[in-house]
mmCIF file of C-alpha atoms in Angstrom:
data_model
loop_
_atom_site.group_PDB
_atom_site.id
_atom_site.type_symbol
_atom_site.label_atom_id
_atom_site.label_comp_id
_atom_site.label_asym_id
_atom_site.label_seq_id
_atom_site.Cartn_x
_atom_site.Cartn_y
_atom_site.Cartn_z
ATOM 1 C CA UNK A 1 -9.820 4.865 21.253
ATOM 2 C CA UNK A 2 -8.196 6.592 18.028
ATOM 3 C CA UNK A 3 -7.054 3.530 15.258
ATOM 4 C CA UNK A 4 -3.322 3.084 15.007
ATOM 5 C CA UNK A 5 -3.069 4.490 11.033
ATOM 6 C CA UNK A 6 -0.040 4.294 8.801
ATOM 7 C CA UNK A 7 0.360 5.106 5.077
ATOM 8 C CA UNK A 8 0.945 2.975 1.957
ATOM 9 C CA UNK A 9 4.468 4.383 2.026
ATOM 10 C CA UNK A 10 5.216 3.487 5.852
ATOM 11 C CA UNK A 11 3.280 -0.248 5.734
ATOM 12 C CA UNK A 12 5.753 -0.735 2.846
ATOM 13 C CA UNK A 13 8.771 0.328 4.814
ATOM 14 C CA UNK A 14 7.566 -1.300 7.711
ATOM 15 C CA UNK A 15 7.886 -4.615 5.243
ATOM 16 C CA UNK A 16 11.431 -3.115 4.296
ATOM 17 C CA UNK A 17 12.334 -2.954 7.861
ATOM 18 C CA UNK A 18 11.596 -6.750 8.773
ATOM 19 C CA UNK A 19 12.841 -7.601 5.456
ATOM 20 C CA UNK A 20 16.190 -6.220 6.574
ATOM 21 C CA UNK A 21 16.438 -4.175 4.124
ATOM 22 C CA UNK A 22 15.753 -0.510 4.854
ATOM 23 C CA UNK A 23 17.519 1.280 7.490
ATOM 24 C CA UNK A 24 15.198 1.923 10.430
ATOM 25 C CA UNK A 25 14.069 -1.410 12.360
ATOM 26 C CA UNK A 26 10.344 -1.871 12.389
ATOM 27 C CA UNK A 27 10.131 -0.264 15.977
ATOM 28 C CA UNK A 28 11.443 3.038 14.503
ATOM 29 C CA UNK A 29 9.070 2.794 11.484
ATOM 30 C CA UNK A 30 6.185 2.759 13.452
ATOM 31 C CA UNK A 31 7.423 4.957 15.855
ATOM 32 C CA UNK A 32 7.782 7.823 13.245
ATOM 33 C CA UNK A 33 4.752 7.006 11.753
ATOM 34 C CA UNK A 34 2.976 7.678 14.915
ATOM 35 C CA UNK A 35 5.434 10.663 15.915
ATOM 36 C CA UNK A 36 4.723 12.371 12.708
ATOM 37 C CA UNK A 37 0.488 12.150 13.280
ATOM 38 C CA UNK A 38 1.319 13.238 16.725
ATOM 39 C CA UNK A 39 3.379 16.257 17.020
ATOM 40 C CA UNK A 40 1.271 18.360 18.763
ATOM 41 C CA UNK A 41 0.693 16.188 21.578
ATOM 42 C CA UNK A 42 4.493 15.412 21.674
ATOM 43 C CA UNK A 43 4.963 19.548 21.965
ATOM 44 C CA UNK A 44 2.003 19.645 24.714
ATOM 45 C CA UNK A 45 3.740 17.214 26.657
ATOM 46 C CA UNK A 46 0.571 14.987 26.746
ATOM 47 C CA UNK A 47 2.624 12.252 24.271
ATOM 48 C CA UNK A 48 2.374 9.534 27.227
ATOM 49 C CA UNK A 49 -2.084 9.943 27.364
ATOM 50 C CA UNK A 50 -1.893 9.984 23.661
ATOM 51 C CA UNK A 51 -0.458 7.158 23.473
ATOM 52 C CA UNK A 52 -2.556 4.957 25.580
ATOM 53 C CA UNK A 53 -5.488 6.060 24.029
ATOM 54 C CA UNK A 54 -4.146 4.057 20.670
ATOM 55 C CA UNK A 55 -5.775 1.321 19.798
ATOM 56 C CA UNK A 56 -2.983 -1.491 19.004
ATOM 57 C CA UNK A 57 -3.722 -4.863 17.100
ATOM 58 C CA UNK A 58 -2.022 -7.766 18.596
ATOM 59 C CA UNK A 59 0.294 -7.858 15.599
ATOM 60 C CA UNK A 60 1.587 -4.488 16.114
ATOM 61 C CA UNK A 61 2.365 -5.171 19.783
ATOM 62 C CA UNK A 62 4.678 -8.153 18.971
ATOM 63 C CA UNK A 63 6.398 -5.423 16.680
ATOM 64 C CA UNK A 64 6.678 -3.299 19.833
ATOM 65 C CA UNK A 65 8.040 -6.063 21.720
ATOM 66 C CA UNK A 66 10.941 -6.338 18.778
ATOM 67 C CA UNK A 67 9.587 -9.968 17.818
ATOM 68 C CA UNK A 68 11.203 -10.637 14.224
ATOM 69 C CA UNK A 69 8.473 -11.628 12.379
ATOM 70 C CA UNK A 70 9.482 -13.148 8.171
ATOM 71 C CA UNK A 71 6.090 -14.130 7.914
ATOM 72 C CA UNK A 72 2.568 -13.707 8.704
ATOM 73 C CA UNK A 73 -1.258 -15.753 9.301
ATOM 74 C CA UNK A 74 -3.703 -14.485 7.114
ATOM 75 C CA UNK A 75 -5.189 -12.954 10.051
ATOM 76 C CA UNK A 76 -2.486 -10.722 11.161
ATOM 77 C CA UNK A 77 -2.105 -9.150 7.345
ATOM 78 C CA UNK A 78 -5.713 -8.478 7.300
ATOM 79 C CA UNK A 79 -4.962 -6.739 10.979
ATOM 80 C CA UNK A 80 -2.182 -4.507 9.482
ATOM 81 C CA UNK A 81 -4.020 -3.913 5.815
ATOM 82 C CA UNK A 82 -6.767 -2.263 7.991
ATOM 83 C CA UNK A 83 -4.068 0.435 9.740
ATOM 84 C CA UNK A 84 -3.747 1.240 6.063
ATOM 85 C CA UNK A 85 -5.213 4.698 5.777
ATOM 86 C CA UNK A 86 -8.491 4.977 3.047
ATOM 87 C CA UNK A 87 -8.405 1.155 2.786
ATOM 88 C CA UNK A 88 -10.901 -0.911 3.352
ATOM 89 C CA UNK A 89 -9.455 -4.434 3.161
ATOM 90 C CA UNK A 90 -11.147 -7.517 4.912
ATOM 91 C CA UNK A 91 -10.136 -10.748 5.985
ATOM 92 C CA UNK A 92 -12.651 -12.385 4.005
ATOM 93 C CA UNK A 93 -11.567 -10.888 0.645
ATOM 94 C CA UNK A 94 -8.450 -11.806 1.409
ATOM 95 C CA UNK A 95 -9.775 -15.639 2.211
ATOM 96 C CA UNK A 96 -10.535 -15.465 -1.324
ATOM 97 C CA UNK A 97 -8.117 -14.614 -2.642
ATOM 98 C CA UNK A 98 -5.888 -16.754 -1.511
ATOM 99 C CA UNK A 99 -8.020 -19.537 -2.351
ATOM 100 C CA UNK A 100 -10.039 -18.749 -5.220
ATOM 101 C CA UNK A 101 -8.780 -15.590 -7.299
ATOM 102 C CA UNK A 102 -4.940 -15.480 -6.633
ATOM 103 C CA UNK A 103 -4.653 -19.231 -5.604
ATOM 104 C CA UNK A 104 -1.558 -19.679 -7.486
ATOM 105 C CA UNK A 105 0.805 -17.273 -5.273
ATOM 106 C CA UNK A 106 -0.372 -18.413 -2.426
ATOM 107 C CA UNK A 107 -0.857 -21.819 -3.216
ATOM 108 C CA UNK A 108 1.628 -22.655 -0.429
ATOM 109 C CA UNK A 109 2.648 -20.027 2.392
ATOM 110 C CA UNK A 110 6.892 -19.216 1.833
ATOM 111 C CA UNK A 111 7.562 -18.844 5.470
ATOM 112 C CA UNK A 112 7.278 -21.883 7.181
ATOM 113 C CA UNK A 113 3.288 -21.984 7.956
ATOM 114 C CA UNK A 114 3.154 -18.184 7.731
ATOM 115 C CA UNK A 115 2.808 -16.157 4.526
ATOM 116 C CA UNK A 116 6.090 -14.299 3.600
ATOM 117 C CA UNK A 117 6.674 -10.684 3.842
ATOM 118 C CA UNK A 118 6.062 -10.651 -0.265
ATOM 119 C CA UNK A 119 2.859 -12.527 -0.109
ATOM 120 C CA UNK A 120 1.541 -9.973 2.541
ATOM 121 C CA UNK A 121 3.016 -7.111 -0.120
ATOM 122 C CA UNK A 122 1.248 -8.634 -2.680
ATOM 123 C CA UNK A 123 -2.140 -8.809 -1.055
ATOM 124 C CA UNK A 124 -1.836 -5.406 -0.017
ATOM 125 C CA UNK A 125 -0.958 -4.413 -3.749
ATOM 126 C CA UNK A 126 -4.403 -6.310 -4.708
ATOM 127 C CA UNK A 127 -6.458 -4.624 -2.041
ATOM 128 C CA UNK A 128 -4.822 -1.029 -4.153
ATOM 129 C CA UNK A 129 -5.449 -2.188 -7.609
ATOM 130 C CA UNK A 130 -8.734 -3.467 -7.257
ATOM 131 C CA UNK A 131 -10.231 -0.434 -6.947
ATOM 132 C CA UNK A 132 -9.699 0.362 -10.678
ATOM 133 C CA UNK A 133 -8.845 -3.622 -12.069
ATOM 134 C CA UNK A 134 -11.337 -6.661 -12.154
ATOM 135 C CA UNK A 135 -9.101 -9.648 -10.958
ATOM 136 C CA UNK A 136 -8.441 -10.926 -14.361
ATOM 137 C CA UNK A 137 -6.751 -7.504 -14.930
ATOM 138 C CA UNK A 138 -5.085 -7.967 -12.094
ATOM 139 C CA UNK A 139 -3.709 -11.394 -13.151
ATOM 140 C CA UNK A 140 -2.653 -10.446 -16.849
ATOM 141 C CA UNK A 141 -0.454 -7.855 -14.628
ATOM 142 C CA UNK A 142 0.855 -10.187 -12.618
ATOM 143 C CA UNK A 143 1.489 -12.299 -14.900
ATOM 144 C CA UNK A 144 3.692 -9.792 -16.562
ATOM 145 C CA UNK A 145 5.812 -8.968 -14.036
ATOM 146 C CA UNK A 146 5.690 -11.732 -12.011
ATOM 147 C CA UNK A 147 5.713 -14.331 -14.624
ATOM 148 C CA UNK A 148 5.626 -17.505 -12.721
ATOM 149 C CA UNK A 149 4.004 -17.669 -9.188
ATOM 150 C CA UNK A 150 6.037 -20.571 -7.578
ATOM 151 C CA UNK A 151 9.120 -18.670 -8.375
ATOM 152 C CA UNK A 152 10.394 -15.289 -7.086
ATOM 153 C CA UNK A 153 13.520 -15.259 -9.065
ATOM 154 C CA UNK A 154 12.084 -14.116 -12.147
ATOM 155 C CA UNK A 155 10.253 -11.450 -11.300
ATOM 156 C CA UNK A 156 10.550 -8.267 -12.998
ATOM 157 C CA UNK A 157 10.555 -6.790 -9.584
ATOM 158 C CA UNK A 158 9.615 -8.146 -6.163
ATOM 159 C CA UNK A 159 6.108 -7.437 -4.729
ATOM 160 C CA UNK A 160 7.952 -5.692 -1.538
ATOM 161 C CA UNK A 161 10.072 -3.454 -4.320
ATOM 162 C CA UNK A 162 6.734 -3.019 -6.473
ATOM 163 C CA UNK A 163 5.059 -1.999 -3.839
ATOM 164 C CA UNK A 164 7.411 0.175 -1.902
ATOM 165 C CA UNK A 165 7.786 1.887 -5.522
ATOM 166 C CA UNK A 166 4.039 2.843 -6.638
ATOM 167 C CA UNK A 167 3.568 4.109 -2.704
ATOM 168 C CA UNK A 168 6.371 6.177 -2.773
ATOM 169 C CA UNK A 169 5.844 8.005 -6.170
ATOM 170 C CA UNK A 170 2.092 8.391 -4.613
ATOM 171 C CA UNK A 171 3.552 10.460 -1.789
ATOM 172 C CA UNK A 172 5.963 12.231 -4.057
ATOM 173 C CA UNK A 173 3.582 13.231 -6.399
ATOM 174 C CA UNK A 174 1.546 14.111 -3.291
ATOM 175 C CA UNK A 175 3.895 16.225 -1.282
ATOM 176 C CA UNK A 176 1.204 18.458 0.684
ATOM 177 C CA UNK A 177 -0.567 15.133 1.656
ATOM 178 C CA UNK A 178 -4.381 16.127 1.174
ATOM 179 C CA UNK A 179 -4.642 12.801 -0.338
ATOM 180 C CA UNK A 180 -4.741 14.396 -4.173
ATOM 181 C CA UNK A 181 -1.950 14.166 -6.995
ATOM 182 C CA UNK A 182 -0.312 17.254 -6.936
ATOM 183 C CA UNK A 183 -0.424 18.507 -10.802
ATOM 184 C CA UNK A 184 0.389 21.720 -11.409
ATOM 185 C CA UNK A 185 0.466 23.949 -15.011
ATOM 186 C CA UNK A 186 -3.396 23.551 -15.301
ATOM 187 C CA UNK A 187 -4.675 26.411 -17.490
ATOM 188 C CA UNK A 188 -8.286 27.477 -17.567
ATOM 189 C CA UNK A 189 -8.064 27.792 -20.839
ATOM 190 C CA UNK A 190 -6.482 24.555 -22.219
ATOM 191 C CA UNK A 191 -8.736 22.325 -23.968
ATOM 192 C CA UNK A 192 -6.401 18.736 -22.705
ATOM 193 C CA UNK A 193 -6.051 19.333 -18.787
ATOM 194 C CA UNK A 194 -6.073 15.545 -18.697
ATOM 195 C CA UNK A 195 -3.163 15.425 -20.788
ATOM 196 C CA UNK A 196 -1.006 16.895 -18.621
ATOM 197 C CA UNK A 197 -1.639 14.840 -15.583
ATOM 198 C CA UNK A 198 -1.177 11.591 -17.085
ATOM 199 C CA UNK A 199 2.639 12.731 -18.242
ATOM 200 C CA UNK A 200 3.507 13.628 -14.607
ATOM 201 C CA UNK A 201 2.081 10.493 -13.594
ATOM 202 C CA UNK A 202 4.142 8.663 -16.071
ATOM 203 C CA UNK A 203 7.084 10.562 -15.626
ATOM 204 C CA UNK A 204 8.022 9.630 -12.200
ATOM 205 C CA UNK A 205 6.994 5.960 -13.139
ATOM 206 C CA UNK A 206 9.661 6.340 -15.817
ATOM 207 C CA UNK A 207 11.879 7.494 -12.981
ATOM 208 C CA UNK A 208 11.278 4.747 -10.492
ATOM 209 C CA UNK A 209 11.402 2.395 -13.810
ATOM 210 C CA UNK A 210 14.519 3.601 -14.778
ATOM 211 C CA UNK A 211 16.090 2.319 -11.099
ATOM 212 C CA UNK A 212 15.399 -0.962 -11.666
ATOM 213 C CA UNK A 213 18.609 -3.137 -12.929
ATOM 214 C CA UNK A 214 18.792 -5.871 -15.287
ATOM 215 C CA UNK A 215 15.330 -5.199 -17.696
ATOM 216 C CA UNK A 216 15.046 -4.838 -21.238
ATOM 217 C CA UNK A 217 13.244 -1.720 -22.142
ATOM 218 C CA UNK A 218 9.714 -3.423 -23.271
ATOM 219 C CA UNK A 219 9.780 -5.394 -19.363
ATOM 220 C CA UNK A 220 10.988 -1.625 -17.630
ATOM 221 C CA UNK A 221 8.193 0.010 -19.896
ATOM 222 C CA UNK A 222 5.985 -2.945 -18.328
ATOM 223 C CA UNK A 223 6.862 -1.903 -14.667
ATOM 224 C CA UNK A 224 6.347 2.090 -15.762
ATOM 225 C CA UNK A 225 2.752 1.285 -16.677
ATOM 226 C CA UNK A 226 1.671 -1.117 -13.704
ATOM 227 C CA UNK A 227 3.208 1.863 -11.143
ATOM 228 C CA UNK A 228 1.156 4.266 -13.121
ATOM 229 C CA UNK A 229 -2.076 2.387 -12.916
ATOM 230 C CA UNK A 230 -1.249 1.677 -9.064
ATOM 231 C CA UNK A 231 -0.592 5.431 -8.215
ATOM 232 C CA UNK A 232 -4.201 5.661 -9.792
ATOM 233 C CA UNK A 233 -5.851 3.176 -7.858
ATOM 234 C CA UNK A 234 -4.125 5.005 -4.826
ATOM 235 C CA UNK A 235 -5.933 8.291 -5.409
ATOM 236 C CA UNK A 236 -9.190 6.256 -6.674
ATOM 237 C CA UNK A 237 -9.378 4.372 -2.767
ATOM 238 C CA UNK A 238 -9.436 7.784 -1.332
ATOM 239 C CA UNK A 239 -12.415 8.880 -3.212
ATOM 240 C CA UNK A 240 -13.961 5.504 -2.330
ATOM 241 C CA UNK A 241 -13.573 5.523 1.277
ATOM 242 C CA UNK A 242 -14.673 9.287 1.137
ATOM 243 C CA UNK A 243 -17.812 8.275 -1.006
ATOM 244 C CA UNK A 244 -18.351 5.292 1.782
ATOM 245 C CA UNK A 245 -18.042 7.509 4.628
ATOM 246 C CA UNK A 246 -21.018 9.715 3.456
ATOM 247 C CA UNK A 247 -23.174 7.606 2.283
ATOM 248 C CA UNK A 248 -22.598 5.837 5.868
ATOM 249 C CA UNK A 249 -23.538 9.428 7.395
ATOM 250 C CA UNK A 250 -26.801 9.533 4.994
ATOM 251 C CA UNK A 251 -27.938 6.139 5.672
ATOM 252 C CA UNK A 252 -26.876 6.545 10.046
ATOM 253 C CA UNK A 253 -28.119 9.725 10.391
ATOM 254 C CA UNK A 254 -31.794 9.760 8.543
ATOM 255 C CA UNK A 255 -32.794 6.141 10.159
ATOM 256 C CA UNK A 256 -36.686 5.371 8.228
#
């Protein structure tokens, strides 16, 4: 059976969507996700077979059904984090998380006895940075634009907005989708190639930055840095799972 798979972008307008606030309902998210890693069946007229061969977590069926879902168990944001292409989050890192590392935002689940759409953002947006950040990296970030975890209004931006941003510039910056930054101008000859990638990294933060309303220009410079280091730890997962998946191959395939 071939895994359902979406990317950063799409799991963060699939949070959009049952947020109410992007303009496809989750239905048509995920059925453009799928559409778009499926064309060629679609053209072959074999979209129906293709289809049934998907593997679908419980949690993406209720999505199918149209259930409106605000919030989510632990278990079912662990299901959709691992549709997440190149991630490799778990349900017990997540367990700790919530109760050890992060305790403080999720001290007490925001939607009824579910976790809200933000809290599920949030734990996807830990699953990203951690692959560059030790968790008390990750806090002094948070704390930043967060500032206090019991309350949402004074965030510098919300974790659904924070993390719709850093996955969109990703794709932007990555617009033939080989799962590498697009940085062009390199010359064989230039002494500071590294340079030149980190200003069109921070560039587009400064773009998606700029968009935000209501910050002072030390808080928006803030946000520009924490959607450069997340675009970073984008790019940095890929290399991990590809690192993962051969050293699986070594290990399966040359048994003692």
């Amino acid at each position: 059976m071939e895994s359902f798979t979406l990317t950063r972008k799409e799991m963060a307008c699939l949070l959009l969507a049952l947020d109410g606030k992007y303009n496809l309902k989750p239905l048509q998210v995920l059925q453009a996700a799928w559409t778009k890693t499926h064309q060629y069946d679609l053209e072959k007229g074999t979209g129906l077979p293709a289809f049934l061969s998907t593997l679908l977590p419980p949690i993406i069926e209720k999505l199918i059904k149209g259930n409106e879902l605000k919030g989510f168990s632990l278990h079912e944001i662990a299901a959709l984090g691992q549709l997440i292409e190149y991630s490799n989050l778990s349900i017990t890192s997540m367990q700790n998380w919530v109760k050890r590392d992060f305790k403080p935002y999720f001290d007490c689940p925001k939607a009824g006895k579910k976790y809200s759409l933000n809290q599920a953002a949030l734990l996807f947006i830990i699953d990203d940075l951690k692959s560059n950040l030790d968790f008390e990296s990750i806090r002094k970030l948070f704390e930043i634009v967060f500032k206090k975890p019991e309350d949402q209004k004074d965030d510098l931006v919300g974790p659904i907005e924070l993390y719709a941003s850093y996955t969109s510039m990703f794709e932007e910056l990555d617009a033939n989708n080989d799962q590498l930054l697009d940085i062009s101008g390199h010359l064989k000859e230039h002494p500071h190639q590294d340079s030149l990638t980190e200003h069109v990294i921070r560039s587009s933060a400064n773009q998606f930055a700029s968009r935000l309303p209501n910050l002072t220009e030390k808080q928006r410079e803030a946000v520009r840095n924490i959607l450069l280091v997340a675009v970073i730890s984008i790019q940095t997962s890929y290399f991990h799972s590809l690192s993962r998946r051969y050293c699986n191959a070594t290990l399966f395939l040359n048994p003692e």
